Short mmCIF file of C-alpha atoms in Angstrom, two decimals:
data_model
loop_
_atom_site.label_atom_id
_atom_site.label_comp_id
_atom_site.label_asym_id
_atom_site.label_seq_id
_atom_site.Cartn_x
_atom_site.Cartn_y
_atom_site.Cartn_z
CA HIS A 1 -69.20 9.86 30.71
CA GLU A 2 -73.17 8.63 30.06
CA TYR A 3 -72.26 5.61 31.05
CA VAL A 4 -71.15 6.36 34.40
CA ALA A 5 -74.15 8.73 34.66
CA ALA A 6 -76.52 6.51 34.10
CA ALA A 7 -75.46 4.07 36.16
CA TYR A 8 -75.24 6.48 39.22
CA ALA A 9 -79.28 7.59 37.84
CA GLU A 10 -80.10 4.42 37.36
CA ILE A 11 -78.99 2.85 41.28
CA ALA A 12 -80.32 6.26 43.33
CA GLU A 13 -83.86 5.92 41.26
CA THR A 14 -83.81 1.72 41.92
CA GLY A 15 -82.15 1.01 44.52
CA ARG A 16 -80.82 -2.10 42.69
CA SER A 17 -78.30 -4.13 44.76
CA GLY A 18 -74.74 -4.28 42.84
CA ARG A 19 -71.72 -2.37 42.34
CA LEU A 20 -69.76 0.23 39.58
CA ARG A 21 -66.83 0.43 38.48
CA GLU A 22 -65.76 2.33 35.83
CA ARG A 23 -62.23 3.39 34.44
CA VAL A 24 -63.30 7.03 33.17
CA ARG A 25 -60.70 9.96 31.89
CA LEU A 26 -60.48 12.91 34.52
CA VAL A 27 -59.36 17.22 34.29
CA ARG A 28 -57.24 18.34 37.36
CA ALA A 29 -58.31 21.65 38.34
CA SER A 30 -54.65 22.57 36.68
CA GLY A 31 -56.01 20.43 33.18
CA GLU A 32 -54.53 18.07 33.61
CA GLU A 33 -55.31 14.73 32.46
CA ALA A 34 -56.87 12.48 34.55
CA TRP A 35 -57.06 8.29 34.78
CA ALA A 36 -59.12 6.73 37.84
CA TYR A 37 -60.80 4.16 38.41
CA LEU A 38 -64.80 4.94 40.44
CA ALA A 39 -66.11 2.70 42.18
CA LEU A 40 -69.86 3.03 43.52
CA SER A 41 -71.50 1.09 46.11
CA VAL A 42 -74.67 1.43 47.77
CA LEU A 43 -75.10 1.58 51.70
CA ARG A 44 -78.82 0.67 52.89
CA GLY A 45 -80.57 1.87 55.76
CA PRO A 46 -82.49 -1.30 58.42
CA ASP A 47 -85.08 -1.16 55.91
CA GLY A 48 -82.37 -2.06 52.81
CA SER A 49 -82.94 0.69 51.05
CA ALA A 50 -80.97 2.47 49.12
CA ARG A 51 -80.02 5.78 51.72
CA ARG A 52 -76.65 6.97 50.37
CA LEU A 53 -73.80 6.17 47.53
CA VAL A 54 -70.67 5.85 47.92
CA THR A 55 -68.16 6.95 45.52
CA MET A 56 -64.45 5.48 45.15
CA VAL A 57 -61.40 7.35 42.98
CA GLU A 58 -58.64 5.43 42.71
CA ASP A 59 -56.31 7.76 40.58
CA ILE A 60 -54.66 5.27 37.58
CA THR A 61 -52.56 7.93 36.22
CA GLU A 62 -48.97 7.09 36.89
CA LEU A 63 -50.15 3.03 35.06
CA HIS A 64 -52.01 4.54 32.30
CA LEU A 65 -49.05 6.12 31.85
CA LEU A 66 -46.78 2.97 31.63
CA GLN A 67 -49.72 0.49 30.09
CA GLN A 68 -49.16 3.03 27.12
CA GLN A 69 -45.59 3.42 27.29
CA PHE A 70 -46.02 -0.56 26.99
CA GLN A 71 -47.99 -0.84 24.74
CA TYR A 72 -46.08 2.65 22.27
CA GLN A 73 -42.01 -0.65 23.29
CA ALA A 74 -44.65 -3.76 22.09
CA LEU A 75 -45.82 -2.39 18.26
CA HIS A 76 -42.32 0.27 17.29
CA ASP A 77 -38.87 -0.32 17.13
CA ALA A 78 -36.82 0.86 19.96
CA LEU A 79 -33.83 1.48 17.57
CA THR A 80 -35.98 4.15 15.46
CA GLY A 81 -39.43 4.77 16.52
CA LEU A 82 -40.73 3.93 12.67
CA PRO A 83 -43.83 0.72 13.83
CA ASN A 84 -42.28 -2.37 13.26
CA ARG A 85 -43.89 -5.64 11.45
CA GLN A 86 -46.91 -6.31 13.96
CA PHE A 87 -48.69 -2.35 13.45
CA PHE A 88 -47.13 -3.25 9.60
CA ARG A 89 -49.61 -5.82 9.29
CA THR A 90 -52.38 -4.40 12.09
CA ARG A 91 -53.09 -1.70 9.93
CA LEU A 92 -52.22 -3.83 5.88
CA GLU A 93 -55.46 -5.27 7.22
CA THR A 94 -57.13 -2.16 8.54
CA ALA A 95 -56.63 -0.52 4.79
CA LEU A 96 -57.54 -3.03 3.00
CA CYS A 97 -60.70 -3.32 4.95
CA ASN A 98 -61.51 0.11 4.97
CA LEU A 99 -60.39 1.48 1.58
CA PRO A 100 -63.25 1.52 -1.09
CA PRO A 101 -62.53 -2.02 -3.15
CA ASN A 102 -61.20 0.17 -5.75
CA ALA A 103 -57.85 1.76 -4.23
CA ARG A 104 -54.69 0.52 -5.12
CA LEU A 105 -52.22 -0.36 -2.73
CA GLY A 106 -48.64 -1.01 -3.45
CA LEU A 107 -46.26 -2.14 -0.56
CA TYR A 108 -42.20 -1.91 -0.71
CA HIS A 109 -40.49 -4.90 1.06
CA LEU A 110 -36.67 -2.54 1.20
CA GLY A 111 -33.42 -4.31 2.81
CA LEU A 112 -30.08 -2.16 2.32
CA ASP A 113 -27.47 -3.85 0.43
CA GLY A 114 -23.96 -4.69 1.89
CA PHE A 115 -24.55 -3.81 5.53
CA GLN A 116 -22.53 -6.25 7.17
CA LEU A 117 -19.47 -4.27 5.13
CA ILE A 118 -21.02 -0.91 7.65
CA ASN A 119 -21.48 -3.67 10.76
CA ASP A 120 -17.74 -5.09 10.46
CA GLY A 121 -15.71 -2.52 9.32
CA LEU A 122 -16.73 0.25 11.10
CA GLY A 123 -18.41 -1.07 14.41
CA HIS A 124 -22.04 -1.68 15.46
CA ALA A 125 -22.88 1.13 16.49
CA VAL A 126 -22.16 2.94 12.68
CA GLY A 127 -24.36 0.99 11.61
CA ASP A 128 -27.37 1.94 13.76
CA HIS A 129 -26.29 5.29 13.18
CA VAL A 130 -26.46 4.28 9.30
CA ILE A 131 -30.35 2.63 9.72
CA ARG A 132 -31.45 5.45 11.82
CA LEU A 133 -31.05 8.01 8.69
CA ALA A 134 -32.29 5.08 6.24
CA ALA A 135 -35.06 5.59 8.53
CA ARG A 136 -35.89 9.02 8.99
CA ARG A 137 -34.70 9.20 5.02
CA LEU A 138 -37.61 7.35 4.06
CA GLU A 139 -40.44 8.91 6.09
CA GLY A 140 -39.22 12.22 4.30
CA LEU A 141 -40.01 10.22 1.01
CA VAL A 142 -44.09 10.20 1.89
CA ASP A 143 -45.02 13.31 4.16
CA ASN A 144 -47.16 14.66 1.64
CA GLU A 145 -48.48 11.01 0.72
CA GLU A 146 -50.72 7.82 3.06
CA ALA A 147 -48.46 6.54 3.77
CA LEU A 148 -46.79 3.90 6.96
CA VAL A 149 -42.69 3.54 7.07
CA ALA A 150 -42.01 0.06 9.40
CA ARG A 151 -38.80 -1.29 9.59
CA PHE A 152 -39.22 -5.13 9.91
CA GLY A 153 -35.87 -5.58 11.36
CA GLY A 154 -32.57 -5.48 10.98
CA THR A 155 -31.82 -3.63 7.76
CA GLU A 156 -35.42 -4.93 6.48
CA PHE A 157 -38.02 -2.06 5.83
CA ALA A 158 -40.39 -1.46 4.30
CA VAL A 159 -43.82 0.57 3.10
CA LEU A 160 -47.32 0.66 2.50
CA MET A 161 -48.23 3.63 0.24
CA TRP A 162 -52.38 4.64 -0.87
CA GLU A 163 -50.70 4.85 -4.74
CA ARG A 164 -53.46 7.98 -5.90
CA GLU A 165 -52.88 11.04 -8.73
CA GLY A 166 -49.99 12.09 -8.23
CA THR A 167 -47.54 9.26 -6.36
CA PRO A 168 -44.65 8.28 -7.40
CA ALA A 169 -44.92 5.01 -9.73
CA VAL A 170 -43.79 2.20 -8.89
CA GLY A 171 -40.19 2.50 -11.24
CA GLU A 172 -40.04 6.00 -9.47
CA PHE A 173 -40.34 5.80 -5.66
CA VAL A 174 -38.38 3.29 -6.42
CA SER A 175 -34.76 5.58 -7.56
CA LEU A 176 -36.39 8.38 -5.32
CA VAL A 177 -35.62 6.15 -2.37
CA ASN A 178 -31.65 5.19 -3.63
CA ASP A 179 -31.71 8.44 -4.14
CA ALA A 180 -32.28 9.68 -1.01
CA LEU A 181 -29.67 6.51 0.13
CA SER A 182 -26.75 7.34 -2.08
CA LYS A 183 -26.84 10.80 -0.36
CA PRO A 184 -23.42 10.31 2.01
CA ILE A 185 -24.50 9.83 5.76
CA TYR A 186 -20.67 11.08 7.09
CA VAL A 187 -18.98 9.66 10.06
CA GLY A 188 -16.29 11.51 11.14
CA ASP A 189 -14.64 12.35 7.96
CA GLN A 190 -15.67 8.79 6.09
CA GLY A 191 -18.50 9.37 4.07
CA ILE A 192 -21.39 5.76 3.92
CA ALA A 193 -23.17 5.25 0.95
CA THR A 194 -25.91 2.44 1.50
CA SER A 195 -28.34 1.51 -1.51
CA ALA A 196 -31.94 -1.04 -1.18
CA SER A 197 -32.93 -4.27 -3.17
CA ILE A 198 -37.26 -3.85 -3.12
CA GLY A 199 -39.38 -6.05 -3.72
CA VAL A 200 -42.54 -4.85 -4.73
CA VAL A 201 -46.40 -5.69 -4.45
CA GLN A 202 -49.59 -3.86 -5.95
CA ARG A 203 -52.73 -5.03 -4.70
CA LEU A 204 -56.30 -3.53 -5.14
CA ALA A 205 -58.00 -3.08 -1.34
CA GLY A 206 -60.37 -4.97 -2.44
CA GLU A 207 -58.19 -8.02 -4.06
CA GLY A 208 -55.79 -8.25 -1.66
CA ASP A 209 -54.60 -10.37 1.54
CA ALA A 210 -52.34 -9.22 3.59
CA THR A 211 -50.93 -12.63 4.52
CA GLU A 212 -50.56 -13.18 0.61
CA MET A 213 -49.01 -9.23 0.40
CA LEU A 214 -46.44 -9.29 2.95
CA TRP A 215 -45.55 -12.83 1.14
CA ALA A 216 -45.20 -11.60 -2.16
CA ALA A 217 -43.29 -8.54 -1.15
CA ASP A 218 -40.50 -11.10 0.32
CA VAL A 219 -40.21 -13.65 -2.44
CA ALA A 220 -40.03 -10.25 -4.47
CA LEU A 221 -37.03 -9.41 -2.12
#
């Protein structure tokens, strides 16, 4: 931690007043990661000169892990583990800013068809099972792509894809999605299949706007 080392050196050399409180990553003797607050204070002699540097170390590893968990929960869907709408929007904004201006992005907004029939006929537990498997199948379709799959809530999903050479064209990818979803999901002896309605928006990164793209995809759906 160059900043912490520099602060120690400055205080030791100049005797300046003040305190340092810094959050740092440490490594235990066992090799495990630990997080701590370092609080540095100066002890002065009768003449006011700096005599000692006192460092207090507060282990905040559990707090750090808890904050990470809360952050993950805030950005991910609890049922599927997929990124949620907020995470998706942030990644879309980042892609529009960081990709080359001529990079083409495809935004697919999906809604599972007739899902109320599954919930009403077979129960919400079965419905949740179908949603989780649909999420895994969508992830499997983009394993080899620069893409992000998210769940917007209910039966709505979204896919953001950087369209490069070899990336499926829109019509091909839509067919792949519905082919994957149409494979029966078995609950006991019952095979359940679904399909998706899909709204698609394509934009060049240099011309895209996250709000407009999300709105247009929703309208297309």
